[in-house]
Coordinates of N, CA and C in Angstrom, one line a residue:
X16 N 0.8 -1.2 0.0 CA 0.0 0.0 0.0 C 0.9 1.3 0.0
X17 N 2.0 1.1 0.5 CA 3.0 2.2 0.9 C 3.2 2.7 -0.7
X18 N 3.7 1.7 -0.8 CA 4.2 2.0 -2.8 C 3.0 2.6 -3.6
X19 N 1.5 2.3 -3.4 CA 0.3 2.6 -4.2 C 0.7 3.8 -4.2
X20 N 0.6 4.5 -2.7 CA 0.4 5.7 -2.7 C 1.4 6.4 -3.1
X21 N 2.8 6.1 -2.8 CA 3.8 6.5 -3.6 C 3.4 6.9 -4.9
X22 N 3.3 6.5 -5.6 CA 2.9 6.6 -6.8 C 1.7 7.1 -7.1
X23 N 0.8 7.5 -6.2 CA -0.3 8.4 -5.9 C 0.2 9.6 -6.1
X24 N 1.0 10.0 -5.1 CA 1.5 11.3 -4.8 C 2.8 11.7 -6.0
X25 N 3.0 11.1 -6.6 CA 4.6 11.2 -7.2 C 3.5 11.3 -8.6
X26 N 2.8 10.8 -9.0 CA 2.5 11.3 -10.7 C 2.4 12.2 -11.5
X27 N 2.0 13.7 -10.4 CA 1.9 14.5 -11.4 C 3.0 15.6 -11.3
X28 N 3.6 15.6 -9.7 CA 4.8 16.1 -10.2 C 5.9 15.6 -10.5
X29 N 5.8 14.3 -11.6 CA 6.8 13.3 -12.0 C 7.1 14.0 -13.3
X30 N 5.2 14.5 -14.2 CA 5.0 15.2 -15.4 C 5.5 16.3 -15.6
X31 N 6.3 16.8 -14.4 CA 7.0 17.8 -15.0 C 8.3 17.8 -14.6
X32 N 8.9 16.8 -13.3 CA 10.5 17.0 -12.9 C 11.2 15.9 -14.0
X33 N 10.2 14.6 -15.0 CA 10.8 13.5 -15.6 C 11.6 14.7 -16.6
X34 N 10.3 15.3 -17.4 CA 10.8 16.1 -18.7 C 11.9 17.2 -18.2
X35 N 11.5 17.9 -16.9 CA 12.8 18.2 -17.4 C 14.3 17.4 -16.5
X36 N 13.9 16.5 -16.6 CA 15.7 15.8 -16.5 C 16.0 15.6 -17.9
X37 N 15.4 15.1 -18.6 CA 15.9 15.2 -20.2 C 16.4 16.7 -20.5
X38 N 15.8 17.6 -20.2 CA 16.7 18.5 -21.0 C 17.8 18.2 -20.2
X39 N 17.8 18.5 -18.9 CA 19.2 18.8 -17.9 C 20.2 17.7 -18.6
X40 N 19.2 16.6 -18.7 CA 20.6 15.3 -18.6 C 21.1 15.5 -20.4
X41 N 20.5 16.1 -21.3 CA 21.1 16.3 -23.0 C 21.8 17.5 -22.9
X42 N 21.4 18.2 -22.0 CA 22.5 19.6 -22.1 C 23.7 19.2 -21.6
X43 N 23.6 18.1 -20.4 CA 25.0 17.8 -19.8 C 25.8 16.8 -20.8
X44 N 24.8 15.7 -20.9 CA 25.6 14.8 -22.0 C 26.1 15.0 -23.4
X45 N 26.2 16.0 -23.8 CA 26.3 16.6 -24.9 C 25.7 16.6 -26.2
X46 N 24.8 16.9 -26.1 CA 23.8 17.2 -27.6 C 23.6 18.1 -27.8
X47 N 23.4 18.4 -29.3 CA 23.7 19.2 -30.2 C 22.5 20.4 -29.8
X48 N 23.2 21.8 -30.4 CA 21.7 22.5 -30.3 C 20.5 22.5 -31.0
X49 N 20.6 21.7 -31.7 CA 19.4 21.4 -33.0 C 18.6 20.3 -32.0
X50 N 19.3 19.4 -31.3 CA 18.7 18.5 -31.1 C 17.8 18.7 -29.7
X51 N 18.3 19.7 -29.3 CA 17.7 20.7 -27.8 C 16.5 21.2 -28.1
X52 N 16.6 22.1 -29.4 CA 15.1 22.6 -30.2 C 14.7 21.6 -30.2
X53 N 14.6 20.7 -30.5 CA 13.7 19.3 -31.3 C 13.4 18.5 -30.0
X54 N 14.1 18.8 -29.1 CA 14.1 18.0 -27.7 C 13.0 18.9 -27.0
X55 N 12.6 20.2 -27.3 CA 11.7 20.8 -26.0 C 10.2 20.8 -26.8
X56 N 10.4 20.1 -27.8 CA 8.9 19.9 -28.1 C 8.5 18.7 -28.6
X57 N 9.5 17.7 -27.9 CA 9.4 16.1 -27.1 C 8.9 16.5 -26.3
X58 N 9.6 17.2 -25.1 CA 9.2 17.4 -23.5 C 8.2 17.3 -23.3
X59 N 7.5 19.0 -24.8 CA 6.2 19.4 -24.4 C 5.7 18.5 -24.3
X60 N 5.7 17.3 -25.4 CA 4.5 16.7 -25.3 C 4.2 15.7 -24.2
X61 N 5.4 14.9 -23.7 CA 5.7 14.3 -23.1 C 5.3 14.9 -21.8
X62 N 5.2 16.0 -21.2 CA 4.9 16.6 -20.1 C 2.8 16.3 -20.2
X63 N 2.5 16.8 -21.3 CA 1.2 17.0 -21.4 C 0.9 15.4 -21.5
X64 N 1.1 14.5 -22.4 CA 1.1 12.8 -21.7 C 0.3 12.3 -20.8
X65 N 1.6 12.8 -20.0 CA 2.4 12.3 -18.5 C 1.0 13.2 -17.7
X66 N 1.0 14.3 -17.8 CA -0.8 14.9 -17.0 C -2.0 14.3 -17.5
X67 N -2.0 13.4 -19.0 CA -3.2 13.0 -19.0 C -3.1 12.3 -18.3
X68 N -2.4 11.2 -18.2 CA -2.4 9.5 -17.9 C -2.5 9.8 -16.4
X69 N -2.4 10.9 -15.6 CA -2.4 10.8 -14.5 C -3.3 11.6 -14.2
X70 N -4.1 12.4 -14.7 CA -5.3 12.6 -14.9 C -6.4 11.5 -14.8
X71 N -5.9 10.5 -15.8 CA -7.3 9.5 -16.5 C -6.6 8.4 -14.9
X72 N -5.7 8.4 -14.4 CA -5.7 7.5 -13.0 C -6.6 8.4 -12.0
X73 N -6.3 9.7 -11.8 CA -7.1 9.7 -10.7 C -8.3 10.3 -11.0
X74 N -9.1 10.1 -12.3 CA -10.2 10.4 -12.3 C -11.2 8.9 -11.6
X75 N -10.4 8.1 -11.7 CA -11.1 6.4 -10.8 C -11.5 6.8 -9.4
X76 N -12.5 6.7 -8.9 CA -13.3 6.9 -7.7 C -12.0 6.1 -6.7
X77 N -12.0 5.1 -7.1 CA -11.4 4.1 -6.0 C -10.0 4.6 -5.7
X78 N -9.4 4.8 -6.8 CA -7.9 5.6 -6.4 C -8.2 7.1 -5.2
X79 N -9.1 7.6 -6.3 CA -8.8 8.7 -5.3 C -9.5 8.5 -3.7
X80 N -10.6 7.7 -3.2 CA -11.1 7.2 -1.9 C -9.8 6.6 -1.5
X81 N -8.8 5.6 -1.7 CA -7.7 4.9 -1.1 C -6.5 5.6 -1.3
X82 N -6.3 6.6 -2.0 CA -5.4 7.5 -1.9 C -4.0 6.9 -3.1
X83 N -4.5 6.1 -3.7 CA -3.3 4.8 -4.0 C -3.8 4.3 -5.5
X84 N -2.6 4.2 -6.0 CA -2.8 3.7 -7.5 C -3.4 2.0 -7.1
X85 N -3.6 1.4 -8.5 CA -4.0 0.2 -8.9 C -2.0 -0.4 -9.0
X86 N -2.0 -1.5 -8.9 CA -0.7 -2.5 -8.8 C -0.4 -2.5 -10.3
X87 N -1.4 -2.8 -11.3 CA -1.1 -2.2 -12.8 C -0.3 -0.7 -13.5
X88 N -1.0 0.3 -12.1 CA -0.5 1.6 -12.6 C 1.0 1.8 -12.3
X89 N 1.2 1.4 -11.0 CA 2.5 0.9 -10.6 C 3.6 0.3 -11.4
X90 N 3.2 -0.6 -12.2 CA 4.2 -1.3 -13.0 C 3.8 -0.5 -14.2
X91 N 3.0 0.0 -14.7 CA 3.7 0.9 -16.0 C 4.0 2.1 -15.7
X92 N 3.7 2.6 -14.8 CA 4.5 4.0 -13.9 C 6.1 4.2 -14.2
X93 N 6.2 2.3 -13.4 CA 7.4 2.0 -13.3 C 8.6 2.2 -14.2
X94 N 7.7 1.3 -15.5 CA 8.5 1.3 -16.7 C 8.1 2.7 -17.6
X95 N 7.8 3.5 -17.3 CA 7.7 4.6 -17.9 C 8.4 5.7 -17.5
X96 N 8.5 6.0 -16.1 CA 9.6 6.4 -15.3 C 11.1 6.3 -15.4
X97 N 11.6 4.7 -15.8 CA 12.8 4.2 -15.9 C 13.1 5.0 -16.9
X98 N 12.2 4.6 -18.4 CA 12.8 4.6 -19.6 C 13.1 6.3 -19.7
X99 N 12.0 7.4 -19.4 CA 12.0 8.7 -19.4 C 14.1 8.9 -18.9
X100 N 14.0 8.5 -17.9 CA 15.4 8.7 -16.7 C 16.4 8.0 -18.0
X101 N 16.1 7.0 -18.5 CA 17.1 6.4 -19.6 C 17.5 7.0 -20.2
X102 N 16.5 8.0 -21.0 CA 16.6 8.8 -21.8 C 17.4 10.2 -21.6
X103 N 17.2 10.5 -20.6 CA 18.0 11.6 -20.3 C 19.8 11.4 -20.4
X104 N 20.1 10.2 -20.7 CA 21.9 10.0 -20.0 C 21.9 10.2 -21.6
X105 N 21.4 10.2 -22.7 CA 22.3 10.6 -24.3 C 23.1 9.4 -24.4
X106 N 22.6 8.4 -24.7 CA 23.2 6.9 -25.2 C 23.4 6.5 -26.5
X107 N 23.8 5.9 -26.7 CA 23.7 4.8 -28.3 C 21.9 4.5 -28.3
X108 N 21.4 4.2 -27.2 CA 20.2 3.5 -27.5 C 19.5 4.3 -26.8
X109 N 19.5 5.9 -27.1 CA 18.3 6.5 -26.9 C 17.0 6.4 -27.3
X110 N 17.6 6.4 -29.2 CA 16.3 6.5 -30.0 C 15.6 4.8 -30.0
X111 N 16.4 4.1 -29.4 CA 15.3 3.1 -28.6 C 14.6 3.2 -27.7
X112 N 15.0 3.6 -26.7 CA 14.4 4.3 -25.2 C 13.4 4.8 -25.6
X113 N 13.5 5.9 -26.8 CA 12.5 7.0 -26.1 C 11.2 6.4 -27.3
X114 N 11.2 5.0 -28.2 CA 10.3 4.8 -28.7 C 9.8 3.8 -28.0
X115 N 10.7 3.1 -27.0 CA 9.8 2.1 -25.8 C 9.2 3.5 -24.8
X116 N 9.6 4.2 -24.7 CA 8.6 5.3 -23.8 C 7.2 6.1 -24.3
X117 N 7.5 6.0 -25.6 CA 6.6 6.3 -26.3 C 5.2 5.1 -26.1
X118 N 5.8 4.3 -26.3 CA 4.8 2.9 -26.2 C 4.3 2.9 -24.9
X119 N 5.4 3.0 -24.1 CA 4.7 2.7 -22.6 C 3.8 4.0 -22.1
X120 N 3.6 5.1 -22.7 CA 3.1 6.2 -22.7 C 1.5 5.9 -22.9
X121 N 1.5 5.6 -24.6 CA 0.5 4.2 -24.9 C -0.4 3.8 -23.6
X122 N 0.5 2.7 -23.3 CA 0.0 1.5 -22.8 C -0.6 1.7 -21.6
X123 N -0.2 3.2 -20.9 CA -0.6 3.5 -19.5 C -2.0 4.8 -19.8
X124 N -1.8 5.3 -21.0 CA -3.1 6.0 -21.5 C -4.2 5.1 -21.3
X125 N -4.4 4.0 -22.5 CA -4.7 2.6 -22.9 C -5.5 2.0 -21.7
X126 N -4.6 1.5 -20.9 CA -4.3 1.1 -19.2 C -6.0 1.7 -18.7
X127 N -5.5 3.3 -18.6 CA -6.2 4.2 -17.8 C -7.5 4.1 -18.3
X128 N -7.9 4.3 -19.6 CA -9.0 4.8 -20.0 C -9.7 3.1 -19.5
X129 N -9.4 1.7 -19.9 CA -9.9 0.5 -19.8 C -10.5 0.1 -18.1
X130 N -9.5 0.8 -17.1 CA -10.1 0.9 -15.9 C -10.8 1.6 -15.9
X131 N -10.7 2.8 -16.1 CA -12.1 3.9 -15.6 C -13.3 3.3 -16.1
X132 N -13.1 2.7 -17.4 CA -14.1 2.4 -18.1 C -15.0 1.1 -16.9
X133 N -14.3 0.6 -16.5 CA -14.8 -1.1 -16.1 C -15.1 -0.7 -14.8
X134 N -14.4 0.5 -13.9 CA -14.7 0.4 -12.2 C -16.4 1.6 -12.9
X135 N -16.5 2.6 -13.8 CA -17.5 3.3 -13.9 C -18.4 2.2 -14.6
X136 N -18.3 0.9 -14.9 CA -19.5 0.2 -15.4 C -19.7 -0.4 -13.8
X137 N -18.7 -0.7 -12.9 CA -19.1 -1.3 -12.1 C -20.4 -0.5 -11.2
X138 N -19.4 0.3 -10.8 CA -20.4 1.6 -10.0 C -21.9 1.8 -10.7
X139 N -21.7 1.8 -11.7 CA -23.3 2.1 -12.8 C -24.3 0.8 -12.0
X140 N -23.7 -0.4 -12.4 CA -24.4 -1.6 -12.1 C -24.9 -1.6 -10.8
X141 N -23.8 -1.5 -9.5 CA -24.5 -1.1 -8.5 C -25.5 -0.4 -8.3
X142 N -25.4 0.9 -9.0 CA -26.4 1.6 -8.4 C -27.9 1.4 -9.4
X143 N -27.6 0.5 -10.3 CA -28.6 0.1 -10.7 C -30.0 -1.1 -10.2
X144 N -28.6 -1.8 -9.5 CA -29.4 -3.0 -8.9 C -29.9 -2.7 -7.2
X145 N -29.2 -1.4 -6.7 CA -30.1 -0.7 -5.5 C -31.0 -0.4 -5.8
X146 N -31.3 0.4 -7.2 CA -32.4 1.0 -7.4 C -33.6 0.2 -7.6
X147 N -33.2 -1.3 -8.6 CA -34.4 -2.3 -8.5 C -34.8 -3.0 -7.3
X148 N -33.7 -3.3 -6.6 CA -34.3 -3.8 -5.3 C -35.0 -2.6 -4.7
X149 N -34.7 -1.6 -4.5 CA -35.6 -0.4 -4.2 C -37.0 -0.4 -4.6
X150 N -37.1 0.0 -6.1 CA -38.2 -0.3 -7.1 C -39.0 -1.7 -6.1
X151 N -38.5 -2.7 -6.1 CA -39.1 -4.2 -5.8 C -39.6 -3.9 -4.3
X152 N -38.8 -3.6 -3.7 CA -39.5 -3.0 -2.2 C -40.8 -2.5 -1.9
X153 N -41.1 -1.5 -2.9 CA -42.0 -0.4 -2.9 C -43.4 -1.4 -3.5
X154 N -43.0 -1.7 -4.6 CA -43.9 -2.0 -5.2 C -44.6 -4.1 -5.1
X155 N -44.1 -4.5 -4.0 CA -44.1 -5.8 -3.5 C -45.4 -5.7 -2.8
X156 N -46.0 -4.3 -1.6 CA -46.7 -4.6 -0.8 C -47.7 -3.5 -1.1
X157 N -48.4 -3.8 -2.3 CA -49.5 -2.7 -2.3 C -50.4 -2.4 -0.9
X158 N -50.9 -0.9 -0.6 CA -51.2 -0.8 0.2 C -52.5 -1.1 -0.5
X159 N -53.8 -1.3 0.9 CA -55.0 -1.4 0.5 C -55.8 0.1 1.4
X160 N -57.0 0.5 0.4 CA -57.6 1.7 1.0 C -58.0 1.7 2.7
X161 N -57.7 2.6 3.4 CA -58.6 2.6 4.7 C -59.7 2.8 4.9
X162 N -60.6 1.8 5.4 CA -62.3 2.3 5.3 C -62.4 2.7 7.2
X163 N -61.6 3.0 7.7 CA -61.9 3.4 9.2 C -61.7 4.8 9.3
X164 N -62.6 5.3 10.8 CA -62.5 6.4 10.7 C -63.5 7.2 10.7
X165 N -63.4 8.5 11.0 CA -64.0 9.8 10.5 C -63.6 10.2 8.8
X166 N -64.5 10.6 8.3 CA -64.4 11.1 6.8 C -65.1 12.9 6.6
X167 N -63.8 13.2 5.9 CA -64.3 15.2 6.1 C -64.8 15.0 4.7
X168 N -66.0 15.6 5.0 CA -67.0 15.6 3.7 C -67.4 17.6 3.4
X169 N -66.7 17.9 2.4 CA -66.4 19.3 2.2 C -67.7 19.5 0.6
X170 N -68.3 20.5 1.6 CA -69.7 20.5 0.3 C -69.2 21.8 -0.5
X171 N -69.5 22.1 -1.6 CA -69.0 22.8 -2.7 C -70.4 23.3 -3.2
X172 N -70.6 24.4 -4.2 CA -71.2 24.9 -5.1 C -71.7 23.6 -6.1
X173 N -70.7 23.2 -6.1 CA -70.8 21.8 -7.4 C -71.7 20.2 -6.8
X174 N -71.8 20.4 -5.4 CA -72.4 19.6 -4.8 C -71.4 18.7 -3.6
X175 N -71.7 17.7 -3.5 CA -70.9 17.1 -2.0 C -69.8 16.4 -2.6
X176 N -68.7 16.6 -2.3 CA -67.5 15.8 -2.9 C -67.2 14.7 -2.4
X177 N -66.6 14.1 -2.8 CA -66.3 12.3 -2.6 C -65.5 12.4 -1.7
X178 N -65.8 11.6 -0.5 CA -64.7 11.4 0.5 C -63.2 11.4 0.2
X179 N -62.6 11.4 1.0 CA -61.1 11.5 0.5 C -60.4 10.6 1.8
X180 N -59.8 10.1 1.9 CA -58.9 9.3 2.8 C -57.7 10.5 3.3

């Protein structure tokens, strides 16, 4: 649970300290200035991403009540996090990295939208089937008229009106 929340609290300012260690770590490791331009509107997008996908996690009722990611979000958190951080050191196998991060970017959008989707059918269903047991409650034990009693008989212009219960 320790780790959920970890990753509760770390996602959205992850969306903006990940991106920028890529710049920091290509300014240090030596890239070109063409590739800096071309690099800050990776970031951008990569920043904006990184706010959906952690957007579409804590738009799930249940995350946000437990305070705590799903164990799913966790492991592509994970691997999304790594590869971002990989990316930053300017390797031989960047332009690998940053197209497995691309995917895993994917896969945790993907991820996100398929849970919300399935915990908001759940919650639908519930409160569907309170509502029929509700419905069934009400309508199980028809009342029958009361014939006891005093009856207020209110005479009108139009003549004597019909008792009223």
């Amino acid at each position: 649970m320790i780790i959920r929340r970890a990753f509760f609290y770390w996602q959205f300012p992850a969306a903006v300290i990940l991106p920028a260690w890529i710049l920091v770590g290509w300014g240090v490791f030596a890239a070109t200035g063409w590739q800096i331009i071309g690099l800050i509107v990776g970031v951008m997008m990569l920043t904006v991403a990184m706010l959906a996908t952690a957007a579409l996690i804590f738009a799930r009722k249940d995350v946000r009540a437990e305070r705590a990611v799903s164990w799913l979000d966790v492991g592509l958190l994970t691997v999304l996090h790594g590869l971002v951080i990989a990316v930053g050191f300017f390797t031989e196998a960047t332009g690998l990295l940053g197209t497995l991060a691309i995917v895993a970017v994917i896969a945790l959008f993907w991820s996100g939208i398929i849970q919300l989707v399935m915990e908001t059918r759940r919650r639908v269903r519930e409160a569907l089937s309170n509502y029929e047991a509700q419905a069934a409650r009400i309508t199980n034990t028809p009342r029958r008229p009361r014939h006891d009693g005093d009856y207020i008989v209110i005479e009108t212009s139009d003549g004597p009106a019909s008792p009223r219960i």
